[in-house]
Every structure is written in structure tokens, then in C-alpha cells.
mmCIF file of C-alpha atoms in Angstrom:
data_model
loop_
_atom_site.group_PDB
_atom_site.id
_atom_site.type_symbol
_atom_site.label_atom_id
_atom_site.label_comp_id
_atom_site.label_asym_id
_atom_site.label_seq_id
_atom_site.Cartn_x
_atom_site.Cartn_y
_atom_site.Cartn_z
ATOM 1 C CA MET A 1 0.000 0.000 0.000
ATOM 2 C CA GLU A 2 1.378 3.388 -0.995
ATOM 3 C CA ILE A 3 0.766 6.244 1.416
ATOM 4 C CA TYR A 4 1.530 9.782 0.359
ATOM 5 C CA TYR A 5 2.545 11.872 3.339
ATOM 6 C CA THR A 6 3.276 15.404 4.410
ATOM 7 C CA SER A 7 3.332 17.295 7.679
ATOM 8 C CA LEU A 8 1.320 20.150 9.119
ATOM 9 C CA THR A 9 2.563 22.471 11.827
ATOM 10 C CA SER A 10 -0.072 24.138 13.982
ATOM 11 C CA GLY A 11 1.177 26.121 16.955
ATOM 12 C CA THR A 12 3.884 24.016 18.541
ATOM 13 C CA ALA A 13 2.541 20.729 17.180
ATOM 14 C CA ARG A 14 3.565 18.887 14.021
ATOM 15 C CA TYR A 15 1.127 16.341 12.590
ATOM 16 C CA TYR A 16 1.932 13.851 9.850
ATOM 17 C CA LEU A 17 -0.857 13.273 7.335
ATOM 18 C CA GLY A 18 -1.048 10.286 5.019
ATOM 19 C CA SER A 19 -3.329 9.628 2.066
ATOM 20 C CA THR A 20 -3.915 6.796 -0.351
ATOM 21 C CA ALA A 21 -5.487 7.094 -3.767
ATOM 22 C CA ALA A 22 -8.855 6.598 -1.988
ATOM 23 C CA GLY A 23 -8.459 9.438 0.517
ATOM 24 C CA LEU A 24 -6.980 10.524 3.829
ATOM 25 C CA ALA A 25 -5.870 7.442 5.762
ATOM 26 C CA PHE A 26 -3.769 8.775 8.654
ATOM 27 C CA VAL A 27 -3.453 11.752 10.965
ATOM 28 C CA GLY A 28 -0.585 11.353 13.386
ATOM 29 C CA THR A 29 -0.226 12.187 17.039
ATOM 30 C CA PRO A 30 1.159 15.694 17.607
ATOM 31 C CA ASN A 31 4.965 15.723 17.490
ATOM 32 C CA ALA A 32 5.220 11.968 16.932
ATOM 33 C CA GLU A 33 7.676 10.571 14.421
ATOM 34 C CA LEU A 34 6.558 9.666 10.912
ATOM 35 C CA THR A 35 7.195 6.018 11.788
ATOM 36 C CA GLU A 36 4.003 6.104 13.916
ATOM 37 C CA ILE A 37 2.174 5.401 10.662
ATOM 38 C CA TYR A 38 3.577 1.849 10.684
ATOM 39 C CA GLN A 39 1.502 1.092 13.816
ATOM 40 C CA PHE A 40 -1.547 1.361 11.558
ATOM 41 C CA TYR A 41 -0.070 0.404 8.179
ATOM 42 C CA PRO A 42 2.881 -1.931 8.860
ATOM 43 C CA THR A 43 3.584 -2.683 5.193
ATOM 44 C CA ALA A 44 3.076 0.835 3.824
ATOM 45 C CA THR A 45 5.424 2.360 1.308
ATOM 46 C CA LEU A 46 5.739 6.031 2.237
ATOM 47 C CA ILE A 47 6.055 8.667 -0.472
ATOM 48 C CA GLN A 48 6.433 12.329 0.415
ATOM 49 C CA ASP A 49 3.800 14.311 -1.496
ATOM 50 C CA GLU A 50 2.442 17.715 -0.524
ATOM 51 C CA SER A 51 -0.224 17.852 -3.222
ATOM 52 C CA ALA A 52 -1.926 14.575 -2.254
ATOM 53 C CA ASN A 53 -2.622 15.963 1.207
ATOM 54 C CA LEU A 54 -3.286 19.617 0.458
ATOM 55 C CA PRO A 55 -7.063 19.610 1.169
ATOM 56 C CA ALA A 56 -6.576 17.648 4.402
ATOM 57 C CA LYS A 57 -3.709 19.890 5.480
ATOM 58 C CA GLN A 58 -5.763 23.025 4.849
ATOM 59 C CA GLN A 59 -8.914 21.725 6.540
ATOM 60 C CA LEU A 60 -7.074 20.389 9.585
ATOM 61 C CA ALA A 61 -5.241 23.714 9.998
ATOM 62 C CA GLU A 62 -8.569 25.572 9.802
ATOM 63 C CA TYR A 63 -10.143 23.192 12.323
ATOM 64 C CA LEU A 64 -7.284 23.621 14.796
ATOM 65 C CA GLN A 65 -7.547 27.411 14.426
ATOM 66 C CA GLY A 66 -11.275 27.199 15.204
ATOM 67 C CA THR A 67 -12.430 28.436 11.781
ATOM 68 C CA ARG A 68 -13.665 25.068 10.436
ATOM 69 C CA ARG A 69 -16.485 23.166 12.107
ATOM 70 C CA GLN A 70 -16.472 19.951 10.052
ATOM 71 C CA PHE A 71 -14.322 18.138 7.546
ATOM 72 C CA ASP A 72 -15.187 17.578 3.909
ATOM 73 C CA LEU A 73 -12.627 14.978 2.850
ATOM 74 C CA SER A 74 -12.538 11.583 1.209
ATOM 75 C CA LEU A 75 -11.423 9.086 3.847
ATOM 76 C CA ASP A 76 -9.757 5.720 3.377
ATOM 77 C CA MET A 77 -10.895 3.575 6.305
ATOM 78 C CA LYS A 78 -10.549 0.175 4.631
ATOM 79 C CA ASN A 79 -7.589 -0.932 6.705
ATOM 80 C CA GLY A 80 -9.525 -2.152 9.727
ATOM 81 C CA THR A 81 -11.611 -5.079 10.837
ATOM 82 C CA ASP A 82 -15.369 -5.046 10.295
ATOM 83 C CA LEU A 83 -15.865 -3.979 13.920
ATOM 84 C CA GLN A 84 -13.274 -1.215 13.648
ATOM 85 C CA ARG A 85 -14.801 0.167 10.477
ATOM 86 C CA SER A 86 -18.289 0.155 12.009
ATOM 87 C CA VAL A 87 -16.966 1.986 15.091
ATOM 88 C CA TRP A 88 -15.109 4.541 12.941
ATOM 89 C CA GLN A 89 -18.239 5.156 10.870
ATOM 90 C CA ALA A 90 -20.222 5.662 14.080
ATOM 91 C CA LEU A 91 -17.603 8.134 15.346
ATOM 92 C CA LEU A 92 -18.253 10.283 12.287
ATOM 93 C CA LYS A 93 -21.890 10.626 13.390
ATOM 94 C CA ILE A 94 -21.113 12.080 16.837
ATOM 95 C CA LEU A 95 -22.028 15.726 16.532
ATOM 96 C CA ARG A 96 -19.533 18.479 17.229
ATOM 97 C CA GLY A 97 -19.887 19.785 20.772
ATOM 98 C CA THR A 98 -21.268 16.495 22.092
ATOM 99 C CA THR A 99 -19.761 13.414 23.664
ATOM 100 C CA LEU A 100 -20.796 9.795 23.886
ATOM 101 C CA SER A 101 -19.672 7.089 26.290
ATOM 102 C CA TYR A 102 -18.019 3.913 25.075
ATOM 103 C CA SER A 103 -21.079 1.932 26.177
ATOM 104 C CA GLU A 104 -23.437 4.287 24.313
ATOM 105 C CA LEU A 105 -21.260 3.929 21.219
ATOM 106 C CA ALA A 106 -21.377 0.137 21.567
ATOM 107 C CA GLN A 107 -25.182 0.289 21.800
ATOM 108 C CA GLN A 108 -25.383 2.469 18.682
ATOM 109 C CA ILE A 109 -23.619 -0.169 16.601
ATOM 110 C CA ASN A 110 -25.622 -3.010 18.196
ATOM 111 C CA ARG A 111 -22.621 -4.390 20.093
ATOM 112 C CA SER A 112 -23.660 -3.507 23.672
ATOM 113 C CA GLY A 113 -21.912 -6.610 25.019
ATOM 114 C CA ALA A 114 -18.619 -5.656 23.410
ATOM 115 C CA VAL A 115 -17.776 -2.342 25.094
ATOM 116 C CA ARG A 116 -14.102 -3.248 25.538
ATOM 117 C CA ALA A 117 -13.760 -4.270 21.895
ATOM 118 C CA VAL A 118 -15.449 -1.032 20.863
ATOM 119 C CA ALA A 119 -13.060 0.956 23.075
ATOM 120 C CA THR A 120 -10.125 -0.841 21.477
ATOM 121 C CA ALA A 121 -11.477 -0.012 18.020
ATOM 122 C CA VAL A 122 -11.774 3.651 19.036
ATOM 123 C CA ALA A 123 -8.144 3.569 20.161
ATOM 124 C CA ARG A 124 -7.065 2.064 16.818
ATOM 125 C CA ASN A 125 -8.560 4.961 14.833
ATOM 126 C CA PRO A 126 -5.801 6.051 12.410
ATOM 127 C CA LEU A 127 -7.494 9.374 11.628
ATOM 128 C CA LEU A 128 -6.948 11.400 14.780
ATOM 129 C CA ILE A 129 -9.214 14.480 15.020
ATOM 130 C CA VAL A 130 -10.824 13.955 11.581
ATOM 131 C CA VAL A 131 -12.642 10.821 12.772
ATOM 132 C CA PRO A 132 -13.562 12.289 16.168
ATOM 133 C CA CYS A 133 -12.572 9.620 18.666
ATOM 134 C CA HIS A 134 -11.931 12.482 21.100
ATOM 135 C CA ARG A 135 -15.719 12.766 21.485
ATOM 136 C CA VAL A 136 -15.910 9.407 23.274
ATOM 137 C CA THR A 137 -15.650 9.507 27.063
ATOM 138 C CA LEU A 138 -16.027 7.182 30.008
ATOM 139 C CA LYS A 139 -19.509 6.460 31.354
ATOM 140 C CA SER A 140 -18.532 8.382 34.505
ATOM 141 C CA GLY A 141 -18.037 11.523 32.405
ATOM 142 C CA GLN A 142 -14.261 11.474 32.757
ATOM 143 C CA LEU A 143 -12.329 11.991 29.540
ATOM 144 C CA GLY A 144 -10.594 8.622 29.411
ATOM 145 C CA GLN A 145 -7.534 7.897 27.325
ATOM 146 C CA TYR A 146 -6.614 9.459 24.000
ATOM 147 C CA ARG A 147 -3.743 8.850 21.581
ATOM 148 C CA GLY A 148 -2.919 12.566 21.651
ATOM 149 C CA GLY A 149 -3.093 12.663 25.463
ATOM 150 C CA SER A 150 -5.781 13.864 27.858
ATOM 151 C CA PRO A 151 -4.810 17.553 27.616
ATOM 152 C CA MET A 152 -5.266 17.441 23.840
ATOM 153 C CA LYS A 153 -8.609 15.636 24.171
ATOM 154 C CA HIS A 154 -9.784 18.301 26.609
ATOM 155 C CA GLN A 155 -8.546 21.068 24.294
ATOM 156 C CA LEU A 156 -10.363 19.592 21.260
ATOM 157 C CA LEU A 157 -13.632 19.202 23.167
ATOM 158 C CA LYS A 158 -13.312 22.752 24.476
ATOM 159 C CA LEU A 159 -12.625 24.011 20.927
ATOM 160 C CA GLU A 160 -15.839 22.294 19.816
ATOM 161 C CA GLY A 161 -17.867 23.750 22.675
ATOM 162 C CA ALA A 162 -18.566 20.477 24.480
ATOM 163 C CA CYS A 163 -19.806 20.737 28.048
ATOM 164 C CA LEU A 164 -17.030 19.300 30.187
#
């Protein structure tokens, strides 16, 4: 699988973005190395290409600056299991400014007995921010874990106007 990558700097954070011919496939953790992509795509061939990621780079920059409310990008989410893909699709339906618990997410995809598997699928989301896994919290209302760290999760939810 060929992944065309570039980086975006926003504030003090650098994000790597990766796209396939089908669409955006990866948004990296802030300030992580490019090799993070291999956690999601172990056999990827990486090709540096600014133009393949230009729309994603622009939209993510606008989102992080607070001037974009939603993304309008083609996404490549084929590289997961059936459960992962169903969870990632459900994440896209969580409205900006709202949160959902892992158990509520599991219920939405008719997998209420598989909350841990759903939580694992959320954690394996390769499209940080764009597929809004940061909108999923613990049933207790606490933020829970996040690939970008709890402070980033809090910052994203605050940016979106979620009641914390």
C-alpha cells in the first residue's frame, strides 16, 4: 500500500498526514515521528507528497484554528476489521460539541456486550481528530484515554464547545 505523506505544523505541534489514492488514511499524534504510521499500516510504502494531502492539510489547519467546524474529505478507512470500520463510521456521526460514552457507542452499533472491543477499536482509529474519537468519554463523564493525550482531548472538546 502506498501512502503519500506530508506534515502540518499548527502552533507548537507537528502532525503527519497520510493519504492513499482513496483518501486521507492517517493523521498522526502531535509531534510523533513519521514512523508512527507503521503502527496502523505496517507494510506501507511512504512517499512524500504535498499535493496529495493539500485539502486535508488546509482543513485540519482551519479546524485547529477554530475556523472550520467539520471536515469535507474523502477518507480511506478500509484498513480495519469489520468492527473497527463500524466503530469509525459511528464516530463520524457524533455531533460536534457532544460526547458519547463507550457503552453508548457500543449500543449504537448493536454491540452492547462488546464495550471493551469497541473501546479498542476507538483507540485504533488512524485518523486522529478527523474521525472524532476524542468525542468518546467514560460512562462516569471522565475523559478517558486518547492517543494525543488527555490535555489534547480536553482542548479539542473545548474548541468544539462540548460541556465538560
